[in-house]
Amino acid sequence: MKVSTTSILAAMALPMIHAAKPKNYVFFLPDGYGPASETFARDYANYVDDAIVKLAVDDLAIGLVRTKASDTLVTDSAAAATAYACGIKTYNGAIGVDDNYLPCGTILEAAKLNGYLTGLVVTSRITHASPAGFATHVYDRDMETEIADQLVGYSHPLGRVVDIMMGGGKCFFLPQSDEDSCREDDVDLWSIAEKTYDWTMTSSREAFDNLRNGESGDLPFAFIPTSSHMAYEADRDPQSEPSLTEMAITALNLLDRKAKEQETGFFLFLEASRIDHAGHGHDPIAHLFDILEYNRAMLAVKQWIDDHEDTALLSAADHECGGLTLGVPDYAWYPSVLTQAEHTSEHYAAIYKDIVHFNSTEAQRESLIVDRVFGDYGIYNVTPKEIAGLVTANSAAIFLGELLSARAGINWSTLGHTAVDISLFGYGLNTEKMVGNYENIEVGHFMAAELGLKLKDVTGQLQTNESFVTSIQPNVMAKKFLKRFQLEHEHDVLQARTRKH
């Protein structure tokens, strides 16, 4: 799909330099977005526009961020989110807790306790690791039921600390009797949020539109339109799901309007969540269009700050994902190959599964697969070996993504994360102070200091709540599992060192 990128490219000034402190802070996390991802999207934009252009983030680059967790050099999203939010290193899988499973105060919680308004806007499940790390405390990121409970205030020791939530994951708010539920209990969290904690809970695009870009609406407000993650940008139906840019600007306007009414400021966490998922899935189309949407949103936030100079923006990924390499083999990298697909490999894998069950001859099914799966995804001159490979693949989506990647000269070295430093972007009040190379925890420290927040005070308040601390401790079996997981990481590191020497 050859799409003009002019609207998301920018000739943007370097961060503004001011002496004052910001009243509002936006932290924007493009999950899984490494340096190669930026080059990848920029090269595509250059090809499509037939010109030398920049992405919206290019002129906002101010530094690099080091990403290791406490138990491994390769972080996951949970440990990284906790590092940014609490300003501490912790183990992979930890959500708002330290290496001893004790809760740590987050910048969002500290902001709320100091009178600020707060928000979480993501394209993953709202209960996923990154947003959870800013507002909840569990020892394992997969405890999404408990995360949902804390997000609405149902089991959070500080009460409700979030004012706006936008993202997917409705299934964790529904009782197990609901066919769309992911819970294993009878708690109707959706109703509890509305009746006990005064949330306006909606999954309706119409209700979102009624906010009129944030000019209307009250807090607390939750927009959760999908059962699980929101759609990849390339697959998104605008009739049912707004874009990340739309959600970001709506949240900014709503928080700003309400903050002015209350004579306070706000802290907003934004996440382009699914850049990471596409990296895990080795899908260049999903990766590309979610990156382009991240740049649209960054440009929109930058322009919003131009009209609200009491607001500052920092943006950094949690880690790189997929080990993306361009020009494999022999200097060959062809963005043109990516211009034909209109959807993600996940979309075409679903079509493939439908075709397999068609009541037709094998030859007819194969013809449909060649045309509607390979062809529509931009894979031409398909060989019998490639068709057979799709049939036997463990994941049709990953197989298709890797096949298209190979034709474009793209290589993925891992289905997981890597340890490379990631880019730091900044705009607005005092962000020039972050020029350089930093540990991820230092980014959190800086934002907290800019807002005059003391994270240790919140940590102390959380840790003196003995019943809550006890409730989030892993049991004996869970501790054994976590310890084994950490030992496996150490063993892998030792093996790598042995092979090196």
Coordinates of C-alpha atoms in Angstrom, one line a residue, residues 14-20 22 25 60-63 312-314 424-436 438 446 450:
L14 CA 15.1 21.6 18.3
P15 CA 13.6 21.4 21.8
M16 CA 12.7 24.8 23.3
I17 CA 15.0 26.1 26.0
H18 CA 13.3 27.6 29.1
A19 CA 14.3 28.1 32.7
A20 CA 10.8 27.5 34.2
P22 CA 6.7 22.4 33.3
Y25 CA 4.3 16.2 31.5
L60 CA 13.5 15.7 18.4
A61 CA 16.3 13.3 19.1
I62 CA 18.3 14.4 22.1
G63 CA 20.0 11.2 23.4
A312 CA 7.0 19.0 28.3
L313 CA 7.4 15.8 26.3
L314 CA 9.9 13.0 26.6
L424 CA 15.5 9.5 23.5
F425 CA 13.3 12.3 22.1
G426 CA 12.3 15.5 23.8
Y427 CA 10.4 18.7 23.3
G428 CA 9.4 21.5 25.5
L429 CA 10.5 22.9 28.9
N430 CA 14.0 21.9 30.0
T431 CA 14.2 18.8 27.9
E432 CA 17.5 20.0 26.5
K433 CA 18.9 19.0 30.0
M434 CA 18.5 15.4 28.9
V435 CA 20.9 15.6 26.0
G436 CA 23.2 12.6 26.4
Y438 CA 21.2 7.8 30.3
F446 CA 14.3 13.7 35.7
E450 CA 10.7 18.5 36.9

